[in-house]
Coordinates of C-alpha atoms in Angstrom, one line a residue:
Chain A
X63 CA 112.1 124.0 103.2
X64 CA 111.5 120.3 101.2
X65 CA 110.2 117.6 99.1
X66 CA 109.2 114.4 101.3
X67 CA 109.1 112.1 99.0
X68 CA 106.8 108.3 100.8
X69 CA 108.5 105.4 99.6
X70 CA 107.0 101.3 100.4
X71 CA 108.6 97.7 100.0
X72 CA 106.6 95.3 98.7
X73 CA 107.6 92.4 97.0
X74 CA 108.7 92.0 93.3
X75 CA 106.1 91.4 90.7
X76 CA 107.3 88.8 89.5
X77 CA 107.0 86.7 93.5
X78 CA 105.0 83.9 93.9
X79 CA 103.0 84.4 96.8
X80 CA 103.2 81.6 99.9
X81 CA 100.8 81.4 102.9
X82 CA 102.4 81.7 105.5
X83 CA 102.4 78.6 108.4
X84 CA 99.4 80.9 110.5
X85 CA 97.0 81.9 107.6
X86 CA 97.4 85.5 108.3
X87 CA 100.0 86.9 106.1
X88 CA 102.3 85.2 103.2
X89 CA 106.0 83.4 104.0
X90 CA 108.8 86.3 103.4
X91 CA 111.4 84.8 103.8
X92 CA 112.5 83.6 100.0
X93 CA 111.1 87.4 99.2
X94 CA 112.8 90.0 96.6
X95 CA 111.6 92.7 98.0
X96 CA 111.7 96.9 95.3
X97 CA 110.3 99.8 95.3
X98 CA 106.5 100.5 95.1
X99 CA 106.7 101.0 91.2
X100 CA 104.0 103.5 91.2
X101 CA 106.5 105.7 94.7
X102 CA 109.8 105.3 91.7
X103 CA 107.6 107.9 89.4
X104 CA 107.5 110.1 93.0
X105 CA 110.8 110.1 93.4
X106 CA 111.9 110.8 89.8
X107 CA 109.8 113.9 89.9
X108 CA 110.1 114.7 93.6
X109 CA 114.2 114.9 91.7
X110 CA 112.9 116.8 88.8
X111 CA 110.6 118.9 91.0
X112 CA 114.0 120.4 93.1
X113 CA 115.1 123.2 91.7
X114 CA 111.2 124.9 90.1
X115 CA 109.9 124.7 94.0
X116 CA 112.8 126.1 95.3
X117 CA 113.2 123.4 97.6
X118 CA 116.5 122.8 99.6
X119 CA 116.2 119.0 100.7
X120 CA 114.1 115.9 99.3
X121 CA 114.3 113.3 102.4
X122 CA 112.3 110.0 101.1
X123 CA 111.2 108.5 104.4
X124 CA 109.7 104.2 104.5
X125 CA 108.2 103.2 107.4
X126 CA 109.3 98.6 107.8
X127 CA 111.9 97.1 109.8
X128 CA 114.8 98.9 109.8
X129 CA 117.0 96.5 107.6
X130 CA 114.4 96.9 104.4
X131 CA 113.5 100.1 104.5
X132 CA 117.1 100.9 104.5
X133 CA 117.7 98.7 101.8
X134 CA 114.5 100.1 99.8
X135 CA 115.4 103.7 100.6
X136 CA 119.6 103.3 99.1
X137 CA 118.1 102.9 96.3
X138 CA 115.9 106.3 96.7
X139 CA 120.0 108.3 97.5
X140 CA 121.1 106.5 94.9
X141 CA 118.9 108.3 92.6
X142 CA 119.9 111.2 94.1
X143 CA 117.1 112.5 96.9
X144 CA 119.5 113.5 100.0
X145 CA 118.7 112.0 103.2
X146 CA 116.0 109.9 104.1
X147 CA 113.8 108.9 107.1
X148 CA 112.8 105.2 108.9
X149 CA 110.5 104.9 110.9
X150 CA 111.8 102.1 112.2
X151 CA 108.8 98.8 112.7
X152 CA 108.6 95.6 112.7
X153 CA 105.1 95.1 112.9
X154 CA 102.9 96.2 110.2
X155 CA 100.0 98.9 110.4
X156 CA 97.1 100.2 108.4
X157 CA 97.0 103.1 106.3
X158 CA 96.0 105.4 108.6
X159 CA 97.8 104.9 111.6
X160 CA 101.3 104.8 108.7
X161 CA 100.2 108.1 108.1
X162 CA 100.1 109.3 111.1
X163 CA 103.7 107.7 111.6
X164 CA 104.7 109.1 108.8
X165 CA 103.3 112.9 109.3
X166 CA 105.1 112.6 112.6
X167 CA 108.4 112.0 111.5
X168 CA 107.6 114.5 108.4
X169 CA 107.4 117.5 111.3
X170 CA 110.3 116.3 113.2
X171 CA 112.9 116.0 110.2
X172 CA 111.8 119.1 108.3
X173 CA 109.1 121.6 106.4
X174 CA 107.0 119.6 104.2
X175 CA 107.1 122.5 101.1
X176 CA 105.6 119.3 99.1
X177 CA 104.8 115.4 99.7
X178 CA 104.7 113.1 97.2
X179 CA 103.5 109.2 97.0
X180 CA 102.5 106.7 94.5
X181 CA 99.3 106.2 93.7
X182 CA 98.7 103.3 95.9
X183 CA 100.9 100.3 96.9
X184 CA 101.1 96.6 94.3
X185 CA 101.2 94.9 97.7
X186 CA 97.4 95.6 99.2
X187 CA 96.2 98.2 96.8
X188 CA 94.5 100.2 99.8
X189 CA 94.6 103.2 97.8
X190 CA 94.0 105.2 101.3
X191 CA 97.6 106.3 102.8
X192 CA 97.9 109.6 100.4
X193 CA 94.7 111.2 101.0
X194 CA 94.8 110.2 104.4
X195 CA 98.3 111.4 104.8
X196 CA 97.1 114.7 103.1
X197 CA 93.6 115.1 105.4
X198 CA 96.1 114.9 108.5
X199 CA 98.5 117.3 107.3
X200 CA 94.6 118.9 106.8
X201 CA 96.0 120.5 103.0
X202 CA 94.6 119.5 100.0
X203 CA 95.4 116.5 98.0
X204 CA 95.7 115.1 94.2
X205 CA 96.9 111.2 92.6
X206 CA 96.4 109.7 90.1
X207 CA 98.7 112.1 88.4
X208 CA 100.2 112.2 84.9
X209 CA 101.7 115.6 85.2
X210 CA 102.8 117.9 87.2
X211 CA 103.9 121.6 86.5
X212 CA 104.9 124.0 88.8
X213 CA 104.5 127.7 88.3
X214 CA 106.4 131.3 89.1
X215 CA 104.7 131.6 92.1
X216 CA 105.2 128.1 93.5
X217 CA 101.3 127.0 92.5
X218 CA 101.0 123.8 91.1
X219 CA 99.3 123.2 88.6
X220 CA 98.8 118.8 88.3
X221 CA 96.6 116.7 85.9
X222 CA 94.7 113.9 87.0
X223 CA 93.5 110.7 85.6
X224 CA 89.8 110.1 86.1
X225 CA 87.5 107.3 84.0
X226 CA 87.4 106.2 80.5
X227 CA 90.5 108.2 79.8
X228 CA 88.9 111.5 81.0
X229 CA 91.8 114.1 82.9
X230 CA 91.4 116.4 85.6
X231 CA 93.2 119.6 85.6
X232 CA 93.5 121.1 89.1
X233 CA 95.1 124.0 90.6
X234 CA 96.9 124.0 94.6
X235 CA 98.7 126.1 96.2
X236 CA 100.8 125.6 99.7
X237 CA 101.9 121.7 101.1
X238 CA 100.0 119.6 99.5
X239 CA 100.5 115.9 98.9
X240 CA 100.7 114.5 95.1
X241 CA 100.1 111.1 93.9
X242 CA 102.0 109.9 91.1
X243 CA 101.1 107.2 88.3
X244 CA 102.1 105.9 85.3
X245 CA 103.1 107.8 82.6
X246 CA 104.1 110.7 84.8
X247 CA 108.0 110.4 84.3
X248 CA 110.4 107.6 83.8
X249 CA 112.2 106.6 86.5
X250 CA 116.0 106.7 86.9
X251 CA 118.1 103.7 86.9
X252 CA 120.7 104.8 90.0
X253 CA 123.5 106.0 88.4
X254 CA 128.0 104.2 89.4
X255 CA 128.7 107.4 91.6
X256 CA 125.2 107.7 92.2
X257 CA 125.1 104.4 94.8
X258 CA 128.4 105.5 95.8
X259 CA 127.6 108.3 97.1
X260 CA 123.8 107.0 98.6
X261 CA 126.2 105.4 101.7
X262 CA 127.1 108.4 103.0
X263 CA 123.9 110.1 102.8
X264 CA 122.3 111.2 106.1
X265 CA 119.2 108.5 107.4
X266 CA 117.3 109.3 110.6
X267 CA 115.6 106.9 112.1
X268 CA 113.3 106.8 114.6
X269 CA 111.6 103.6 116.1
X270 CA 107.6 103.8 116.0
X271 CA 107.3 103.8 119.4
X272 CA 108.6 107.0 119.9
X273 CA 106.9 109.5 118.1
X274 CA 103.6 110.0 119.9
X275 CA 100.9 108.0 118.1
X276 CA 98.9 105.3 119.2
X277 CA 99.8 102.0 117.4
X278 CA 97.1 100.6 117.1
X279 CA 95.4 99.3 113.8
X280 CA 91.6 99.2 112.9
X281 CA 92.0 97.0 109.6
X282 CA 93.4 93.2 109.8
X283 CA 93.7 91.2 106.9
X284 CA 93.7 87.1 108.3
X285 CA 92.4 83.9 107.1
X286 CA 94.7 84.6 103.7
X287 CA 93.5 82.2 100.8
X288 CA 95.2 81.2 97.4
X289 CA 92.9 81.4 94.8
X290 CA 90.1 78.4 93.9
X291 CA 92.1 75.8 91.7
X292 CA 90.7 76.6 87.4
X293 CA 89.3 74.3 85.9
X294 CA 90.7 72.6 83.1
X295 CA 90.6 75.1 80.2
X296 CA 88.5 73.6 77.1
X297 CA 90.4 74.4 73.8
X298 CA 88.4 74.6 70.7
X299 CA 88.8 72.6 67.9
X300 CA 88.1 72.4 64.6
X301 CA 88.0 75.3 61.7
X302 CA 87.5 79.1 62.8
X303 CA 84.0 78.8 61.7
X304 CA 83.2 76.1 64.4
X305 CA 85.4 77.2 67.0
X306 CA 83.7 80.8 66.3
X307 CA 80.2 79.2 66.7
X308 CA 80.8 76.8 69.7
X309 CA 82.2 79.9 71.3
X310 CA 79.6 82.3 71.3
X311 CA 77.7 79.3 72.0
X312 CA 79.2 78.3 75.4
X313 CA 79.1 81.9 76.1
X314 CA 75.5 82.1 75.3
X315 CA 74.3 78.6 77.4
X316 CA 77.0 77.5 78.9
X317 CA 78.7 80.4 81.1
X318 CA 75.3 82.7 80.1
X319 CA 78.4 85.2 80.0
X320 CA 76.5 87.2 76.9
Chain B
X208 CA 72.9 96.9 114.2
X209 CA 73.7 98.4 111.2
X210 CA 72.4 101.8 109.6
X211 CA 74.6 102.5 106.1
X212 CA 75.5 105.2 104.2
X213 CA 75.8 104.6 100.9
X214 CA 77.1 106.5 97.9
X215 CA 75.5 106.7 95.0
X216 CA 77.6 108.0 92.1
X217 CA 76.5 109.5 89.7
X218 CA 78.2 109.2 86.0
X219 CA 76.7 111.7 83.3
X220 CA 73.6 112.2 85.0
X221 CA 73.0 109.3 86.8
X222 CA 73.2 106.9 88.8
X223 CA 76.1 103.9 88.3
X224 CA 74.6 100.6 87.8
X225 CA 77.2 99.1 90.9
X226 CA 75.8 101.7 93.4
X227 CA 73.0 99.9 93.3
X228 CA 74.5 96.4 93.6
X229 CA 75.3 97.9 97.4
X230 CA 71.4 99.2 97.7
X231 CA 70.3 95.4 96.6
X232 CA 72.7 94.1 99.6
X233 CA 71.3 96.3 102.6
X234 CA 67.9 95.3 101.0
X235 CA 68.4 91.4 101.7
X236 CA 70.5 91.7 104.6
X237 CA 68.2 93.5 106.5
X238 CA 70.4 96.7 106.9
X239 CA 68.6 100.3 106.9
X240 CA 70.2 102.3 104.7
X241 CA 70.2 106.2 103.5
X242 CA 71.9 107.3 99.7
X243 CA 73.7 109.9 99.3
X244 CA 74.1 112.0 96.0
X245 CA 75.5 114.9 95.0
X246 CA 74.2 116.1 91.9
X247 CA 70.7 117.6 91.5
X248 CA 67.8 115.6 90.8
X249 CA 66.6 114.4 87.3
X250 CA 64.0 112.1 86.3
X251 CA 66.7 109.4 85.2
X252 CA 67.9 109.6 88.9
X253 CA 64.4 109.8 90.3
X254 CA 63.2 106.7 88.3
X255 CA 66.7 105.1 89.2
X256 CA 65.8 105.6 92.9
X257 CA 62.2 104.3 93.4
X258 CA 63.3 100.5 91.5
X259 CA 66.0 100.4 92.8
X260 CA 63.7 100.3 96.6
X261 CA 65.7 103.0 97.4
X262 CA 63.3 105.9 99.8
X263 CA 65.5 108.1 101.2
X264 CA 68.2 109.7 99.7
X265 CA 70.1 113.2 100.9
X266 CA 70.6 115.9 97.0
X267 CA 74.0 117.6 97.8
X268 CA 73.3 119.2 95.0
X269 CA 75.4 122.4 94.4
X270 CA 78.7 119.2 94.7
X271 CA 78.4 118.5 91.0
X272 CA 81.4 119.3 90.2
X273 CA 83.7 117.7 91.9
X274 CA 86.4 118.4 94.4
X275 CA 88.0 115.8 96.9
X276 CA 88.0 118.5 99.8
X277 CA 85.0 119.7 99.6
X278 CA 83.6 116.0 99.9
X279 CA 84.7 114.6 102.1
X280 CA 84.5 117.0 104.7
X281 CA 80.1 116.9 103.5
X282 CA 80.0 113.0 103.2
X283 CA 82.3 112.8 107.1
X284 CA 79.5 115.0 108.6
X285 CA 76.3 113.3 106.8
X286 CA 77.9 109.8 108.7
X287 CA 78.3 111.8 111.6
X288 CA 74.0 111.6 111.3
X289 CA 74.0 108.1 112.3
X290 CA 75.8 105.9 110.4
X291 CA 77.7 103.4 111.4
X292 CA 78.8 101.4 107.8
X293 CA 79.2 103.5 104.7
X294 CA 79.6 101.7 101.4
X295 CA 80.2 102.4 97.9
X296 CA 82.2 101.7 94.5
X297 CA 85.6 101.1 94.0
X298 CA 85.9 103.5 92.2
X299 CA 88.4 106.2 91.3
X300 CA 86.1 108.3 92.7
X301 CA 84.4 106.3 95.8
X302 CA 88.3 106.1 96.2
X303 CA 89.9 108.8 96.2
X304 CA 87.2 110.4 98.9
X305 CA 86.3 107.1 101.2
X306 CA 89.8 107.4 102.4
X307 CA 90.4 111.6 103.3
X308 CA 86.8 110.9 104.7
X309 CA 87.9 108.0 107.0
X310 CA 90.8 110.3 108.4
X311 CA 88.4 113.1 108.9
X312 CA 85.5 110.4 110.4
X313 CA 88.0 108.9 112.9
X314 CA 86.7 105.4 109.9
X315 CA 88.0 101.8 109.4
X316 CA 88.3 102.4 105.7
X317 CA 89.3 99.3 103.2
X318 CA 88.5 99.4 99.3
X319 CA 89.2 97.2 96.3
X320 CA 86.5 94.8 98.4
X321 CA 85.2 91.2 96.2
X322 CA 83.4 89.7 98.8
X323 CA 80.6 91.3 101.8
X324 CA 78.5 89.2 104.6
X325 CA 76.7 89.9 107.1
X326 CA 76.6 86.7 109.6
X327 CA 74.4 88.0 112.7
X328 CA 76.4 91.5 113.8
X329 CA 79.6 90.3 112.1
X330 CA 80.3 91.9 108.5
X331 CA 82.8 88.9 106.9
X332 CA 85.1 90.8 104.5
X333 CA 86.8 89.8 102.0
X334 CA 90.5 91.3 99.1
X335 CA 92.5 90.1 96.9
X336 CA 96.5 90.9 97.8
X337 CA 99.2 91.1 95.4
X338 CA 96.8 91.7 91.9
X339 CA 95.0 88.7 93.0
X340 CA 97.9 86.6 93.6
X341 CA 95.5 85.9 96.6
X342 CA 92.7 86.7 99.2
X343 CA 92.3 87.9 102.7
X344 CA 90.0 88.7 105.5
X345 CA 89.2 91.8 105.9
X346 CA 88.6 93.2 110.0
X347 CA 87.1 96.5 110.5
X348 CA 87.4 98.1 113.9
X349 CA 87.3 101.3 116.4
X350 CA 84.5 102.7 116.8
X351 CA 84.5 105.3 113.8
X352 CA 82.6 104.3 110.7
X353 CA 83.0 101.2 109.0
X354 CA 83.7 102.4 105.3
X355 CA 83.8 100.5 102.9
X356 CA 84.6 100.3 98.7
X357 CA 83.4 96.9 97.1
X358 CA 84.5 96.4 93.3
X359 CA 81.8 96.6 90.9
X360 CA 79.9 93.3 89.7
X361 CA 81.0 91.2 92.8
X362 CA 77.5 91.6 93.8
X363 CA 74.2 90.9 93.0
X364 CA 72.6 93.8 90.7
X365 CA 69.0 95.1 92.3
X366 CA 66.1 93.6 91.1
X367 CA 63.2 95.4 89.8
X368 CA 61.3 97.4 93.2
X369 CA 58.7 100.4 92.8
X370 CA 58.9 102.1 95.9
X371 CA 58.3 106.0 96.6
X372 CA 62.5 108.3 97.4
X373 CA 62.3 111.1 99.5
X374 CA 65.0 113.1 98.6
X375 CA 66.4 115.8 100.8
X376 CA 68.2 118.8 99.7
X377 CA 72.2 119.2 102.0
X378 CA 74.4 121.9 101.6
X379 CA 78.1 121.3 99.8
X380 CA 80.0 122.5 103.6
X381 CA 83.3 123.6 104.0
X382 CA 86.0 125.6 101.5
X383 CA 88.7 124.3 99.3
X384 CA 90.8 127.7 98.9
X385 CA 94.2 125.2 98.0
X386 CA 92.1 123.3 95.4
X387 CA 90.2 124.2 92.5
X388 CA 89.6 121.3 89.7
X389 CA 89.6 123.8 86.9
X390 CA 89.1 121.6 84.2
X391 CA 87.8 118.1 83.0
X392 CA 88.8 116.9 79.4
X393 CA 86.5 114.8 78.6
X394 CA 88.9 110.9 76.8
X395 CA 87.5 110.2 74.1
X396 CA 86.6 106.7 74.9
X397 CA 82.6 106.6 75.9
X398 CA 82.8 103.1 77.7
X399 CA 82.5 102.0 81.0
X400 CA 85.8 102.6 83.2
X401 CA 88.4 99.2 82.4
X402 CA 87.6 98.5 86.4
X403 CA 83.6 98.2 86.0
X404 CA 83.3 97.0 82.7
X405 CA 81.1 93.8 82.5
X406 CA 83.0 92.8 79.5
X407 CA 86.6 93.1 78.1
X408 CA 88.5 92.6 74.9
X409 CA 92.4 93.0 75.4
X410 CA 94.8 92.9 73.1
X411 CA 98.9 92.3 73.7
X412 CA 102.1 92.0 71.3
X413 CA 100.4 89.6 69.5
X414 CA 98.6 92.2 67.7
X415 CA 101.4 93.4 65.9
X416 CA 100.8 97.0 65.9
X417 CA 98.7 100.0 67.2
X418 CA 96.2 100.0 64.0
X419 CA 95.1 96.9 64.7
X420 CA 93.3 97.6 68.2
X421 CA 90.4 98.7 65.9
X422 CA 89.8 95.1 65.3
X423 CA 89.3 95.1 68.8
X424 CA 87.3 98.1 69.1
X425 CA 85.2 96.6 66.7
X426 CA 84.7 93.1 68.7
X427 CA 84.2 95.6 72.3
X428 CA 81.1 98.0 70.4
X429 CA 79.4 94.0 69.3
X430 CA 79.7 93.5 72.8
X431 CA 79.6 97.3 74.7
X432 CA 82.9 96.3 75.9
X433 CA 85.5 98.0 77.0
X434 CA 89.2 97.7 75.5
X435 CA 91.6 96.5 77.9
X436 CA 95.7 96.3 77.0
X437 CA 98.7 94.6 78.0
X438 CA 101.6 96.4 79.3
X439 CA 104.0 95.2 76.5
X440 CA 101.7 97.7 74.8
X441 CA 100.9 100.2 76.9
X442 CA 105.1 100.8 76.8
X443 CA 106.2 100.3 73.8
X444 CA 102.8 103.7 73.2
X445 CA 100.0 102.3 71.2
X446 CA 97.7 102.8 73.0
X447 CA 96.9 104.8 76.4
X448 CA 98.6 103.5 80.6
X449 CA 95.3 104.2 81.4
X450 CA 94.5 101.0 79.1
X451 CA 97.3 98.7 80.8
X452 CA 95.5 96.1 82.9
X453 CA 97.3 93.9 85.4
X454 CA 99.2 94.6 88.4
X455 CA 101.0 97.9 87.9
X456 CA 97.6 98.4 85.7
X457 CA 93.9 98.1 87.2
X458 CA 92.7 95.6 88.1
X459 CA 89.3 94.0 86.1
X460 CA 86.3 91.5 87.6
X461 CA 84.4 91.5 84.8
X462 CA 81.9 88.8 83.8
X463 CA 84.2 87.8 79.9
X464 CA 87.4 89.1 79.1
X465 CA 88.6 88.2 76.0
X466 CA 92.3 88.1 75.5
X467 CA 93.7 89.0 72.3
X468 CA 97.4 87.8 70.8
X469 CA 98.1 87.8 74.9
X470 CA 101.2 85.6 76.2
X471 CA 100.0 86.0 79.8
X472 CA 102.9 87.5 81.8
X473 CA 102.3 86.9 85.6
X474 CA 101.4 90.7 86.4
X475 CA 99.0 90.1 83.8
X476 CA 97.2 86.9 84.7
X477 CA 97.5 88.9 88.2
X478 CA 95.4 91.5 87.6
X479 CA 92.0 90.2 85.3
X480 CA 92.2 86.4 87.0
X481 CA 89.3 87.9 88.6
X482 CA 87.3 87.4 86.1
X483 CA 83.6 85.2 85.9
X484 CA 84.8 83.5 81.6
X485 CA 88.2 84.2 80.3
X486 CA 88.8 83.8 76.5
X487 CA 92.2 83.3 75.1
X488 CA 92.2 83.4 71.4
X489 CA 96.6 82.9 70.6
X490 CA 97.9 81.4 67.8
X491 CA 101.0 79.9 70.7
X492 CA 99.3 76.2 71.9
X493 CA 101.8 77.6 74.8
X494 CA 101.2 80.5 76.1
X495 CA 100.6 81.0 80.2
X496 CA 97.3 83.0 79.0
X497 CA 95.9 78.8 78.5
X498 CA 95.8 78.1 81.8
X499 CA 93.8 80.8 82.6
X500 CA 91.2 80.6 81.0
X501 CA 87.7 78.8 80.8
X502 CA 87.8 79.0 76.7
X503 CA 90.6 78.8 74.7
X504 CA 91.3 79.2 70.6
X505 CA 94.5 78.3 69.6
X506 CA 94.6 80.1 66.3
X507 CA 95.0 83.7 64.2
X508 CA 93.9 87.0 65.9
X509 CA 93.3 88.8 62.6
X510 CA 91.2 86.0 61.3
X511 CA 89.2 84.7 64.7
X512 CA 88.4 88.0 66.4
X513 CA 87.2 89.5 62.9
X514 CA 84.5 86.2 62.3
X515 CA 84.1 86.6 66.8
X516 CA 82.5 90.0 65.5
X517 CA 80.5 89.0 62.9
X518 CA 79.6 86.1 64.8
X519 CA 78.4 87.5 67.4
X520 CA 76.7 90.3 65.4
X521 CA 73.9 87.9 64.0
X522 CA 73.3 86.7 67.4
X523 CA 72.8 89.9 70.0

């Protein structure tokens, strides 16, 4: 029984986004790709849970163009994951088709006891993959997790962040899909020996078209636009009292937000 | 022709205001709709539905305690009664069970949308990408229902109406042997969640230390606002991570965002640039936040914020 961690490559948060010539995507030429930050929490948690869940291996899984997916998976392997699974595709799919591909590849590779993901990805913020993958496995999911504990009988107790700083405590048994968020742990940096070892770890590659999944996309993005240019900022001058009076007046009477 | 099922999300025995933005959208666009509430009825809910003009509501009274497995099962069965459009707010709960339902109902699902219009039979949807660095149009296809979650405060609020609402009961379906919600721990904050707040007061490194967030709490209390923070200060543990605004935190789009002592890293700006009006208070005139603001005060937050709170108390 193994732990599978799903990771995605996303543009670095420092990236200046530029829209491609056809308007249906972004320029990817100059982008530095990183592992989606929430997925790093999932990787770290898998490494921490390996012993207590009795898992024999941790597989890191990613869908994407071979080279880009491999770069992301190398990081997961260098952090300590055992093997990598690439679902190779130049085309990108909606979260549902991605989840179907991941399910098929997972079942071809091993027997999952636990699946970990990041709670969402910082590029398109679809917030759907974790829940859809769980539904496909007919397994429960719990997302936005800040704590995961494993009891002696291998059942899980997780703490999930909900709204307004509130939390839910959830218990889960059997296969579950869990989404990690910030606060769960502090992901380790890959060590030099880790990076060396990663080069020799097994990488399984499947072509997206070979997994028996219909490659359709029901959620399509097009007509990308940059935000409207910002009108110039109005800097309020004078003494503090005058600044505050003017600000309150503007908020009430000009922009009418109070 | 669309027939919509609108998820009327409840908290503390009331339907959230953002849910009625969706029923209002249906009424304004001539879309036939029904509501669904996972809670037993009370006078407050009856009055809310009546004045929002909701004629038909399904109540799942035994579903008051949230469970993603049974809710999704029940919701997908309700959708299969002829609904081809499903609307809700892009809240923590909304995304959690809409996405799961979409897999059961073979739907096309999109969250975090900021624009929704109906042009003939065509739904025109837009959402931000890369935490608001750009936006895109979203096209939903397939034979299943189109499931759309809208950010709060993006569509017009509901206008006062008077309808009689017909409530029908529906039993919670499915079982959840492998998932049990054991306990809900309420946070100490009684404020609206950041992602749904109409006004956000946010603090950064310029607040100098954790205890100074008291000044922002006071300002927020006066405005009925929610307090947020920059990554620098949540990473330092001044306030919980759940308060972080930015690309690796929460994306917010309130009517008014007041940034206090925040210099404005690109990731932070991405997370709040959807705000209608942005006020920046910072002692560094070159801080990037001033380039994104509607109004700016170059000054000492410890002097400006208390005076602003005082002034607002006298006028609100």
